[in-house]
Amino acid sequence: MAGVGGFRGVSAAQDVRFSNKSKAAMKKMKFPAELDLPVDRDKVNWTVMKEWVAKRVTELLGIEEEVLISMIHNHLIDQRTGPKEMHVELLPFLEKNTSLFMKELWAMLHSASTNESGVPQQLLDAKQQELRERREREAAIQEQLAVKRAEAEREHAALEARLAAATTTAAAAAGGERRSRFDVPGGVI
């Protein structure tokens, strides 16, 4: 005869086909220690982080995957999604790079949430280094320009000296008198 309520068999919770596969995967997986770092998502500058996520995902996959980037951004903004759940959801997309990406991402988010500006310290340091290198390149270019300018001035001075010498030599050869082509020998016509 039928059990309570006239249904026989197992409930959906007891049936393996309807179990939560991500929970089972989370129990079996080993996660990076960085995922345990606390992150206050309200303090993070999401514009900067979205750029970093896009750049890093493109580096890892070799192509710009806008759908994946948007998915990651949505998971990050959603306060209910934890880092381990996000790790499990990114596995099919990033495969072997998932742990590396999540380690870097969560370390960046932790740094951003502890920093006043909401930008990870690593990105601030990288930008500062980039600006320092740019200033050094500009200083080297200015130094090269100064050397070339001094060289051009020396050449200009040498040319002026030769020109002055040539004009004095021509004037001395003309008898000291400066003549015009309009001068007519013997007086004015």
Coordinates of N, CA, C and O in Angstrom, one line a residue:
M1 N 0.8 -1.2 0.0 CA 0.0 0.0 0.0 C 0.9 1.3 0.0 O 2.0 1.2 0.3
A2 N 0.3 2.4 -0.3 CA 1.1 3.7 -0.4 C 1.4 4.2 1.0 O 0.7 3.9 2.0
G3 N 2.5 4.9 1.0 CA 3.0 5.5 2.3 C 2.1 6.7 2.7 O 1.0 6.8 2.3
V4 N 2.6 7.5 3.5 CA 1.9 8.7 4.0 C 1.6 9.6 2.9 O 2.4 9.9 2.1
G5 N 0.3 9.9 2.7 CA -0.1 10.8 1.6 C -0.2 10.2 0.3 O -0.5 10.8 -0.7
G6 N 0.0 8.9 0.2 CA -0.2 8.2 -1.0 C 1.0 8.2 -2.0 O 0.9 7.8 -3.1
F7 N 2.2 8.7 -1.5 CA 3.4 8.8 -2.4 C 4.3 7.7 -2.0 O 4.5 7.3 -0.8
R8 N 5.0 7.1 -3.0 CA 6.0 6.1 -2.7 C 7.3 6.5 -3.2 O 7.4 7.4 -4.1
G9 N 8.4 6.0 -2.8 CA 9.7 6.3 -3.3 C 10.5 7.2 -2.3 O 10.2 7.2 -1.1
V10 N 11.4 8.0 -2.9 CA 12.2 8.8 -2.1 C 11.9 10.3 -2.4 O 11.4 10.6 -3.5
S11 N 12.2 11.1 -1.5 CA 12.0 12.6 -1.7 C 13.1 13.1 -2.6 O 14.2 12.5 -2.8
A12 N 13.0 14.3 -3.1 CA 14.0 15.0 -3.9 C 15.3 15.2 -3.2 O 16.4 15.1 -3.7
A13 N 15.2 15.4 -1.9 CA 16.4 15.6 -1.1 C 17.2 14.3 -0.9 O 18.4 14.3 -0.8
Q14 N 16.5 13.2 -1.0 CA 17.2 11.9 -0.9 C 17.7 11.4 -2.2 O 18.6 10.5 -2.2
D15 N 17.1 11.8 -3.3 CA 17.5 11.3 -4.6 C 18.8 12.0 -5.1 O 19.0 13.2 -5.0
V16 N 19.8 11.2 -5.5 CA 21.1 11.7 -5.9 C 21.0 12.6 -7.1 O 21.8 13.6 -7.3
R17 N 20.0 12.4 -8.0 CA 19.9 13.2 -9.2 C 19.6 14.7 -8.9 O 19.9 15.5 -9.7
F18 N 19.0 14.9 -7.8 CA 18.6 16.3 -7.4 C 19.4 16.9 -6.3 O 19.0 17.9 -5.8
S19 N 20.6 16.3 -6.0 CA 21.4 16.9 -5.0 C 22.1 18.2 -5.5 O 22.3 18.3 -6.7
N20 N 22.6 19.0 -4.6 CA 23.3 20.2 -5.0 C 24.7 19.8 -5.3 O 25.5 19.6 -4.4
K21 N 25.1 19.8 -6.5 CA 26.4 19.4 -7.0 C 27.5 20.3 -6.5 O 28.6 19.9 -6.2
S22 N 27.2 21.6 -6.5 CA 28.2 22.6 -6.1 C 28.6 22.4 -4.6 O 29.8 22.5 -4.2
K23 N 27.6 22.1 -3.7 CA 28.0 21.8 -2.3 C 28.8 20.6 -2.2 O 29.8 20.5 -1.4
A24 N 28.5 19.5 -3.0 CA 29.3 18.3 -2.9 C 30.8 18.6 -3.4 O 31.7 18.1 -2.8
A25 N 30.9 19.4 -4.5 CA 32.2 19.8 -5.0 C 33.0 20.6 -4.0 O 34.2 20.4 -3.9
M26 N 32.3 21.5 -3.3 CA 33.0 22.3 -2.3 C 33.5 21.5 -1.2 O 34.6 21.8 -0.6
K27 N 32.8 20.4 -0.8 CA 33.3 19.6 0.3 C 34.6 18.8 -0.1 O 35.4 18.6 0.7
K28 N 34.7 18.5 -1.4 CA 35.8 17.7 -1.9 C 37.0 18.5 -2.2 O 38.2 18.0 -2.1
M29 N 36.8 19.8 -2.6 CA 37.9 20.6 -3.1 C 38.8 21.2 -1.9 O 38.3 21.4 -0.8
K30 N 40.0 21.5 -2.3 CA 40.9 22.3 -1.4 C 41.0 23.7 -2.0 O 41.3 23.8 -3.2
F31 N 40.7 24.7 -1.2 CA 40.7 26.1 -1.7 C 42.0 26.8 -1.2 O 42.5 26.4 -0.2
P32 N 42.4 27.8 -2.0 CA 43.6 28.6 -1.6 C 43.3 29.3 -0.2 O 42.2 29.7 0.1
A33 N 44.3 29.4 0.6 CA 44.2 30.1 1.9 C 43.7 31.5 1.8 O 43.1 32.1 2.7
E34 N 44.1 32.2 0.6 CA 43.7 33.6 0.4 C 42.2 33.8 0.4 O 41.7 34.9 0.7
L35 N 41.4 32.8 0.1 CA 40.0 32.9 0.1 C 39.4 33.1 1.5 O 38.2 33.4 1.6
D36 N 40.2 32.9 2.5 CA 39.7 33.1 3.9 C 39.9 34.5 4.4 O 39.4 34.8 5.5
L37 N 40.6 35.3 3.6 CA 40.8 36.7 4.0 C 39.5 37.5 4.0 O 38.7 37.3 3.1
P38 N 39.3 38.3 5.0 CA 38.0 39.1 5.0 C 38.1 40.2 4.0 O 39.1 40.9 3.8
V39 N 36.9 40.4 3.3 CA 36.8 41.5 2.3 C 35.6 42.3 2.5 O 34.5 41.7 2.6
D40 N 35.7 43.6 2.7 CA 34.5 44.5 2.8 C 34.2 45.0 1.4 O 34.9 45.9 0.9
R41 N 33.3 44.4 0.7 CA 33.0 44.7 -0.7 C 32.5 46.2 -0.9 O 32.5 46.7 -2.0
D42 N 32.0 46.8 0.2 CA 31.5 48.2 0.0 C 32.6 49.2 -0.1 O 32.4 50.3 -0.6
K43 N 33.8 48.8 0.3 CA 35.0 49.8 0.3 C 35.8 49.6 -1.0 O 36.6 50.4 -1.2
V44 N 35.5 48.6 -1.8 CA 36.3 48.4 -3.0 C 35.9 49.3 -4.2 O 34.7 49.5 -4.4
N45 N 36.8 49.8 -4.9 CA 36.6 50.6 -6.1 C 36.4 49.7 -7.2 O 37.3 49.1 -7.8
W46 N 35.1 49.5 -7.6 CA 34.8 48.4 -8.6 C 35.2 48.8 -10.0 O 35.4 47.9 -10.8
T47 N 35.3 50.0 -10.3 CA 35.8 50.4 -11.7 C 37.2 49.9 -11.9 O 37.5 49.3 -12.9
V48 N 38.1 50.1 -10.9 CA 39.4 49.7 -11.1 C 39.5 48.1 -11.1 O 40.2 47.5 -11.9
M49 N 38.7 47.5 -10.2 CA 38.8 46.1 -10.1 C 38.2 45.4 -11.4 O 38.7 44.4 -11.8
K50 N 37.2 46.0 -12.0 CA 36.6 45.4 -13.2 C 37.7 45.5 -14.3 O 37.8 44.5 -15.1
E51 N 38.4 46.6 -14.4 CA 39.5 46.7 -15.4 C 40.6 45.6 -15.1 O 41.1 44.9 -16.1
W52 N 40.9 45.4 -13.9 CA 41.9 44.4 -13.6 C 41.4 43.0 -13.9 O 42.2 42.2 -14.5
V53 N 40.2 42.7 -13.6 CA 39.6 41.4 -13.9 C 39.6 41.1 -15.4 O 40.0 40.1 -15.8
A54 N 39.2 42.1 -16.1 CA 39.2 42.0 -17.6 C 40.6 41.7 -18.1 O 40.8 40.8 -19.0
K55 N 41.5 42.5 -17.6 CA 42.9 42.3 -18.1 C 43.4 40.9 -17.7 O 44.0 40.2 -18.6
R56 N 43.2 40.5 -16.5 CA 43.7 39.2 -16.0 C 43.1 38.0 -16.7 O 43.7 37.1 -17.1
V57 N 41.7 38.1 -16.9 CA 41.0 37.0 -17.6 C 41.5 36.9 -19.0 O 41.7 35.8 -19.5
T58 N 41.7 38.0 -19.7 CA 42.2 38.0 -21.0 C 43.6 37.4 -21.1 O 43.9 36.7 -22.0
E59 N 44.5 37.7 -20.1 CA 45.8 37.1 -20.1 C 45.7 35.6 -19.9 O 46.5 34.9 -20.5
L60 N 44.9 35.2 -19.0 CA 44.8 33.7 -18.7 C 44.2 32.9 -19.9 O 44.6 31.8 -20.2
L61 N 43.2 33.5 -20.5 CA 42.5 32.7 -21.6 C 43.1 33.0 -23.0 O 42.9 32.2 -23.9
G62 N 43.7 34.1 -23.1 CA 44.2 34.5 -24.4 C 43.2 35.2 -25.3 O 43.6 35.7 -26.4
I63 N 42.0 35.3 -24.9 CA 41.0 36.1 -25.6 C 40.2 36.9 -24.6 O 40.1 36.5 -23.4
E64 N 39.5 37.9 -25.1 CA 38.7 38.7 -24.2 C 37.3 38.1 -24.2 O 36.6 38.2 -25.1
E65 N 37.0 37.6 -23.0 CA 35.7 36.9 -22.8 C 34.8 37.8 -22.0 O 34.8 37.8 -20.8
E66 N 34.0 38.6 -22.7 CA 33.2 39.6 -22.0 C 32.1 39.0 -21.1 O 31.8 39.6 -20.1
V67 N 31.5 37.9 -21.5 CA 30.5 37.2 -20.7 C 31.1 36.8 -19.4 O 30.5 37.0 -18.3
L68 N 32.2 36.1 -19.5 CA 32.9 35.7 -18.2 C 33.3 36.8 -17.3 O 33.1 36.8 -16.1
I69 N 33.8 37.9 -17.9 CA 34.2 39.1 -17.1 C 33.0 39.7 -16.4 O 33.0 40.0 -15.3
S70 N 31.8 39.8 -17.2 CA 30.6 40.3 -16.6 C 30.1 39.4 -15.4 O 29.6 39.8 -14.4
M71 N 30.2 38.1 -15.7 CA 29.8 37.1 -14.7 C 30.6 37.3 -13.4 O 30.1 37.3 -12.3
I72 N 31.9 37.4 -13.5 CA 32.8 37.6 -12.4 C 32.4 38.9 -11.7 O 32.3 38.9 -10.4
H73 N 32.3 39.9 -12.4 CA 31.9 41.2 -11.8 C 30.6 41.1 -11.1 O 30.5 41.6 -9.9
N74 N 29.6 40.5 -11.6 CA 28.3 40.3 -11.0 C 28.4 39.5 -9.7 O 27.8 39.8 -8.7
H75 N 29.3 38.4 -9.7 CA 29.5 37.6 -8.5 C 30.2 38.5 -7.4 O 29.9 38.3 -6.2
L76 N 31.1 39.3 -7.8 CA 31.8 40.2 -6.9 C 30.9 41.2 -6.2 O 31.0 41.5 -5.0
I77 N 30.0 41.8 -7.0 CA 29.1 42.8 -6.5 C 28.1 42.2 -5.6 O 27.7 42.8 -4.6
D78 N 27.7 41.0 -5.9 CA 26.6 40.3 -5.1 C 27.2 39.9 -3.8 O 28.2 39.1 -3.7
Q79 N 26.7 40.4 -2.7 CA 27.2 40.2 -1.4 C 27.0 38.8 -0.9 O 27.7 38.3 0.0
R80 N 26.0 38.1 -1.5 CA 25.7 36.7 -1.0 C 26.7 35.7 -1.5 O 26.8 34.6 -0.9
T81 N 27.4 36.0 -2.6 CA 28.3 35.0 -3.2 C 29.6 35.0 -2.5 O 30.3 36.0 -2.5
G82 N 30.0 33.9 -1.9 CA 31.3 33.8 -1.2 C 32.4 33.4 -2.2 O 32.1 33.0 -3.3
P83 N 33.6 33.6 -1.8 CA 34.7 33.3 -2.7 C 34.8 31.8 -3.1 O 35.2 31.5 -4.2
K84 N 34.4 30.9 -2.2 CA 34.5 29.5 -2.5 C 33.4 29.1 -3.5 O 33.7 28.3 -4.4
E85 N 32.2 29.7 -3.4 CA 31.2 29.4 -4.4 C 31.6 30.0 -5.7 O 31.4 29.3 -6.8
M86 N 32.2 31.1 -5.7 CA 32.7 31.7 -6.9 C 33.7 30.9 -7.6 O 33.8 30.7 -8.8
H87 N 34.6 30.3 -6.8 CA 35.7 29.4 -7.2 C 35.1 28.2 -8.0 O 35.5 27.9 -9.1
V88 N 34.1 27.6 -7.4 CA 33.5 26.4 -8.0 C 32.8 26.8 -9.3 O 32.9 26.1 -10.3
E89 N 32.2 28.0 -9.3 CA 31.4 28.4 -10.5 C 32.4 28.8 -11.7 O 32.0 28.7 -12.8
L90 N 33.6 29.2 -11.3 CA 34.6 29.6 -12.4 C 35.4 28.4 -12.9 O 36.0 28.5 -14.0
L91 N 35.3 27.3 -12.2 CA 36.1 26.1 -12.7 C 35.8 25.7 -14.1 O 36.8 25.5 -14.9
P92 N 34.6 25.6 -14.6 CA 34.4 25.3 -16.0 C 35.0 26.2 -17.0 O 35.3 25.9 -18.1
F93 N 35.2 27.5 -16.6 CA 35.6 28.5 -17.6 C 37.2 28.7 -17.5 O 37.8 28.7 -18.6
L94 N 37.7 28.8 -16.3 CA 39.1 29.0 -16.2 C 40.0 27.7 -16.0 O 41.2 27.8 -16.1
E95 N 39.3 26.7 -15.7 CA 39.9 25.3 -15.6 C 41.1 25.4 -14.6 O 41.0 25.7 -13.5
K96 N 42.3 25.1 -15.1 CA 43.5 25.0 -14.2 C 43.9 26.3 -13.7 O 44.7 26.4 -12.7
N97 N 43.5 27.4 -14.3 CA 43.9 28.7 -13.8 C 43.0 29.3 -12.8 O 43.2 30.4 -12.3
T98 N 41.9 28.6 -12.4 CA 40.9 29.1 -11.4 C 41.6 29.4 -10.1 O 41.3 30.5 -9.5
S99 N 42.4 28.5 -9.6 CA 43.0 28.7 -8.2 C 43.9 29.9 -8.3 O 43.9 30.8 -7.4
L100 N 44.7 30.0 -9.3 CA 45.6 31.2 -9.4 C 44.8 32.5 -9.5 O 45.1 33.4 -8.8
F101 N 43.8 32.5 -10.4 CA 43.0 33.7 -10.5 C 42.3 34.1 -9.2 O 42.4 35.2 -8.8
M102 N 41.7 33.1 -8.5 CA 41.0 33.4 -7.3 C 42.0 33.9 -6.2 O 41.6 34.8 -5.4
K103 N 43.2 33.3 -6.1 CA 44.2 33.7 -5.2 C 44.5 35.2 -5.4 O 44.5 36.0 -4.5
E104 N 44.8 35.5 -6.6 CA 45.2 36.9 -7.0 C 44.0 37.9 -6.7 O 44.2 38.9 -6.2
L105 N 42.8 37.5 -7.2 CA 41.7 38.3 -7.1 C 41.3 38.6 -5.6 O 41.1 39.7 -5.2
W106 N 41.3 37.5 -4.8 CA 40.9 37.8 -3.4 C 42.0 38.5 -2.6 O 41.7 39.3 -1.7
A107 N 43.3 38.3 -3.0 CA 44.3 39.1 -2.3 C 44.2 40.6 -2.7 O 44.3 41.5 -1.9
M108 N 43.8 40.8 -4.0 CA 43.6 42.2 -4.4 C 42.4 42.8 -3.7 O 42.4 44.0 -3.3
L109 N 41.3 42.1 -3.6 CA 40.1 42.6 -3.0 C 40.4 42.9 -1.5 O 39.9 43.9 -1.0
H110 N 41.1 42.0 -0.8 CA 41.5 42.2 0.6 C 42.3 43.5 0.7 O 42.0 44.4 1.6
S111 N 43.3 43.7 -0.2 CA 44.1 44.9 -0.2 C 43.2 46.1 -0.4 O 43.4 47.2 0.2
A112 N 42.3 46.0 -1.4 CA 41.5 47.2 -1.8 C 40.5 47.5 -0.6 O 40.3 48.7 -0.4
S113 N 40.0 46.5 0.1 CA 39.1 46.8 1.2 C 39.8 47.4 2.4 O 39.2 48.1 3.2
T114 N 41.1 47.2 2.5 CA 41.8 47.8 3.7 C 42.4 49.1 3.3 O 42.8 49.9 4.2
N115 N 42.5 49.4 2.0 CA 43.1 50.7 1.5 C 42.0 51.8 1.5 O 40.8 51.5 1.2
E116 N 42.3 53.0 1.9 CA 41.4 54.1 1.9 C 40.7 54.4 0.6 O 39.5 54.7 0.5
S117 N 41.5 54.3 -0.5 CA 41.0 54.7 -1.8 C 40.2 53.6 -2.4 O 39.5 53.8 -3.5
G118 N 40.2 52.4 -1.9 CA 39.5 51.2 -2.5 C 40.2 50.6 -3.6 O 39.7 49.7 -4.3
V119 N 41.5 51.0 -3.8 CA 42.3 50.4 -4.9 C 43.4 49.6 -4.2 O 44.0 50.0 -3.3
P120 N 43.6 48.4 -4.8 CA 44.6 47.5 -4.2 C 46.0 48.1 -4.2 O 46.4 48.8 -5.2
Q121 N 46.8 47.9 -3.2 CA 48.1 48.5 -3.0 C 49.0 48.0 -4.2 O 49.8 48.8 -4.7
Q122 N 48.8 46.8 -4.7 CA 49.6 46.3 -5.8 C 49.5 47.1 -7.0 O 50.4 47.5 -7.7
L123 N 48.2 47.5 -7.3 CA 47.9 48.4 -8.5 C 48.5 49.8 -8.3 O 49.0 50.4 -9.2
L124 N 48.4 50.3 -7.1 CA 49.0 51.6 -6.8 C 50.5 51.6 -7.0 O 51.0 52.5 -7.6
D125 N 51.1 50.6 -6.5 CA 52.6 50.4 -6.6 C 53.0 50.3 -8.1 O 54.0 50.9 -8.5
A126 N 52.2 49.5 -8.8 CA 52.5 49.3 -10.2 C 52.4 50.6 -11.0 O 53.2 50.9 -11.9
K127 N 51.3 51.4 -10.7 CA 51.1 52.7 -11.4 C 52.2 53.6 -11.0 O 52.7 54.4 -11.9
Q128 N 52.6 53.6 -9.7 CA 53.7 54.5 -9.3 C 55.0 54.1 -10.0 O 55.8 55.0 -10.4
Q129 N 55.3 52.9 -10.1 CA 56.5 52.4 -10.8 C 56.5 52.8 -12.3 O 57.4 53.3 -12.9
E130 N 55.3 52.7 -12.9 CA 55.1 53.1 -14.3 C 55.4 54.6 -14.5 O 56.1 55.0 -15.4
L131 N 54.8 55.4 -13.6 CA 55.1 56.8 -13.7 C 56.6 57.2 -13.5 O 57.1 58.1 -14.1
R132 N 57.2 56.5 -12.5 CA 58.6 56.7 -12.3 C 59.4 56.4 -13.5 O 60.3 57.1 -14.0
E133 N 59.1 55.2 -14.2 CA 59.8 54.8 -15.4 C 59.6 55.8 -16.5 O 60.5 56.2 -17.3
R134 N 58.4 56.4 -16.6 CA 58.0 57.3 -17.6 C 58.8 58.6 -17.4 O 59.4 59.2 -18.4
R135 N 58.9 59.1 -16.1 CA 59.7 60.3 -15.8 C 61.2 60.0 -16.2 O 61.9 60.9 -16.7
E136 N 61.7 58.8 -15.9 CA 63.1 58.5 -16.2 C 63.3 58.6 -17.7 O 64.3 59.1 -18.2
R137 N 62.4 58.0 -18.5 CA 62.5 58.0 -20.0 C 62.5 59.4 -20.5 O 63.2 59.8 -21.4
E138 N 61.5 60.3 -20.0 CA 61.4 61.7 -20.4 C 62.7 62.4 -20.0 O 63.1 63.3 -20.8
A139 N 63.3 62.2 -18.9 CA 64.5 62.8 -18.5 C 65.6 62.4 -19.4 O 66.5 63.3 -19.8
A140 N 65.7 61.2 -19.8 CA 66.7 60.7 -20.7 C 66.5 61.4 -22.1 O 67.5 61.8 -22.7
I141 N 65.3 61.5 -22.5 CA 65.0 62.1 -23.8 C 65.4 63.6 -23.7 O 66.0 64.2 -24.7
Q142 N 65.1 64.3 -22.6 CA 65.5 65.7 -22.5 C 67.0 65.9 -22.5 O 67.5 66.8 -23.0
E143 N 67.7 64.9 -21.8 CA 69.1 65.0 -21.8 C 69.7 64.8 -23.2 O 70.6 65.5 -23.6
Q144 N 69.2 63.9 -24.0 CA 69.6 63.7 -25.4 C 69.3 64.9 -26.2 O 70.2 65.4 -27.0
L145 N 68.1 65.6 -26.0 CA 67.8 66.8 -26.7 C 68.8 67.9 -26.4 O 69.2 68.7 -27.2
A146 N 69.2 68.0 -25.1 CA 70.1 69.1 -24.7 C 71.5 68.8 -25.3 O 72.1 69.8 -25.8
V147 N 71.9 67.6 -25.4 CA 73.2 67.3 -26.0 C 73.1 67.6 -27.5 O 74.0 68.3 -28.1
K148 N 72.0 67.3 -28.2 CA 71.9 67.6 -29.6 C 71.8 69.1 -29.8 O 72.3 69.6 -30.8
R149 N 71.1 69.8 -28.9 CA 70.9 71.2 -29.1 C 72.3 71.9 -28.9 O 72.6 72.8 -29.7
A150 N 73.1 71.5 -27.9 CA 74.4 72.0 -27.7 C 75.3 71.7 -29.0 O 76.1 72.6 -29.4
E151 N 75.2 70.6 -29.5 CA 76.0 70.2 -30.7 C 75.6 71.1 -31.9 O 76.4 71.6 -32.6
A152 N 74.3 71.3 -32.0 CA 73.8 72.1 -33.1 C 74.2 73.6 -33.0 O 74.6 74.2 -33.9
E153 N 74.3 74.0 -31.7 CA 74.7 75.4 -31.5 C 76.2 75.5 -31.8 O 76.7 76.6 -32.3
R154 N 77.0 74.5 -31.4 CA 78.4 74.5 -31.8 C 78.6 74.6 -33.3 O 79.5 75.3 -33.8
E155 N 77.9 73.7 -34.0 CA 78.0 73.7 -35.5 C 77.5 75.1 -36.0 O 78.2 75.6 -37.0
H156 N 76.5 75.6 -35.5 CA 76.0 76.9 -36.0 C 77.1 78.0 -35.7 O 77.3 78.9 -36.6
A157 N 77.7 78.0 -34.6 CA 78.7 79.0 -34.3 C 79.9 78.8 -35.2 O 80.5 79.8 -35.7
A158 N 80.3 77.5 -35.5 CA 81.4 77.3 -36.4 C 81.1 77.8 -37.8 O 81.9 78.3 -38.5
L159 N 79.8 77.6 -38.2 CA 79.4 78.0 -39.6 C 79.5 79.6 -39.6 O 79.9 80.2 -40.6
E160 N 79.0 80.2 -38.6 CA 79.0 81.7 -38.5 C 80.4 82.2 -38.6 O 80.7 83.2 -39.2
A161 N 81.3 81.5 -37.9 CA 82.8 81.9 -37.8 C 83.4 81.8 -39.2 O 84.1 82.7 -39.7
R162 N 83.0 80.7 -39.9 CA 83.5 80.5 -41.3 C 83.0 81.5 -42.3 O 83.7 82.0 -43.1
L163 N 81.7 81.8 -42.1 CA 81.0 82.8 -42.9 C 81.7 84.2 -42.7 O 81.9 84.9 -43.7
A164 N 81.9 84.5 -41.4 CA 82.5 85.8 -41.1 C 83.9 85.9 -41.7 O 84.4 86.9 -42.3
A165 N 84.7 84.8 -41.6 CA 86.0 84.7 -42.2 C 86.0 84.9 -43.7 O 86.8 85.6 -44.3
A166 N 85.0 84.2 -44.3 CA 84.9 84.3 -45.8 C 84.5 85.7 -46.2 O 85.0 86.2 -47.2
T167 N 83.7 86.4 -45.5 CA 83.3 87.7 -45.9 C 84.4 88.7 -45.7 O 84.6 89.6 -46.5
T168 N 85.2 88.5 -44.6 CA 86.3 89.4 -44.4 C 87.4 89.2 -45.5 O 88.1 90.1 -46.0
T169 N 87.6 87.9 -45.9 CA 88.5 87.6 -46.9 C 88.1 88.2 -48.2 O 88.9 88.7 -49.0
A170 N 86.8 88.1 -48.6 CA 86.3 88.6 -49.8 C 86.4 90.1 -49.8 O 86.7 90.7 -50.8
A171 N 86.1 90.8 -48.7 CA 86.2 92.2 -48.6 C 87.7 92.7 -48.8 O 87.9 93.7 -49.4
A172 N 88.6 91.9 -48.2 CA 90.0 92.3 -48.3 C 90.4 92.1 -49.8 O 91.2 92.9 -50.3
A173 N 89.9 91.1 -50.4 CA 90.3 90.8 -51.8 C 89.7 91.9 -52.7 O 90.3 92.2 -53.8
A174 N 88.6 92.5 -52.4 CA 88.0 93.6 -53.2 C 88.7 94.9 -53.0 O 88.3 95.9 -53.6
G175 N 89.7 95.0 -52.2 CA 90.4 96.2 -52.0 C 89.8 97.0 -50.9 O 90.1 98.2 -50.8
G176 N 89.1 96.4 -50.1 CA 88.6 97.1 -48.9 C 87.4 98.0 -49.2 O 86.8 98.5 -48.4
E177 N 87.1 98.1 -50.5 CA 86.0 98.9 -50.9 C 84.8 98.0 -51.2 O 85.0 97.1 -52.0
R178 N 83.7 98.3 -50.7 CA 82.6 97.4 -51.0 C 81.9 98.0 -52.2 O 81.6 99.1 -52.3
R179 N 81.7 97.1 -53.2 CA 81.1 97.5 -54.4 C 79.8 96.8 -54.7 O 79.6 95.7 -54.3
S180 N 79.0 97.4 -55.5 CA 77.7 96.9 -55.9 C 77.7 96.6 -57.4 O 78.5 97.1 -58.1
R181 N 76.9 95.7 -57.8 CA 76.9 95.4 -59.2 C 76.3 96.6 -60.1 O 76.5 96.6 -61.3
F182 N 75.7 97.5 -59.4 CA 75.2 98.7 -60.1 C 76.3 99.8 -60.2 O 76.0 100.8 -60.8
D183 N 77.4 99.6 -59.5 CA 78.4 100.6 -59.6 C 79.0 100.5 -61.0 O 79.4 99.4 -61.5
V184 N 79.1 101.6 -61.6 CA 79.7 101.7 -63.0 C 81.2 102.2 -62.8 O 81.4 103.2 -62.2
P185 N 82.1 101.5 -63.4 CA 83.4 102.0 -63.3 C 83.5 103.4 -64.0 O 83.0 103.6 -65.1
G186 N 84.1 104.3 -63.3 CA 84.3 105.6 -63.8 C 83.3 106.6 -63.5 O 83.2 107.7 -64.0
G187 N 82.3 106.3 -62.6 CA 81.4 107.3 -62.2 C 79.9 106.9 -62.5 O 79.7 105.9 -63.1
V188 N 79.0 107.9 -62.3 CA 77.6 107.7 -62.5 C 77.2 108.0 -63.9 O 77.7 108.9 -64.5
I189 N 76.4 107.2 -64.5 CA 76.0 107.4 -65.9 C 74.9 108.5 -66.0 O 74.0 108.7 -65.3

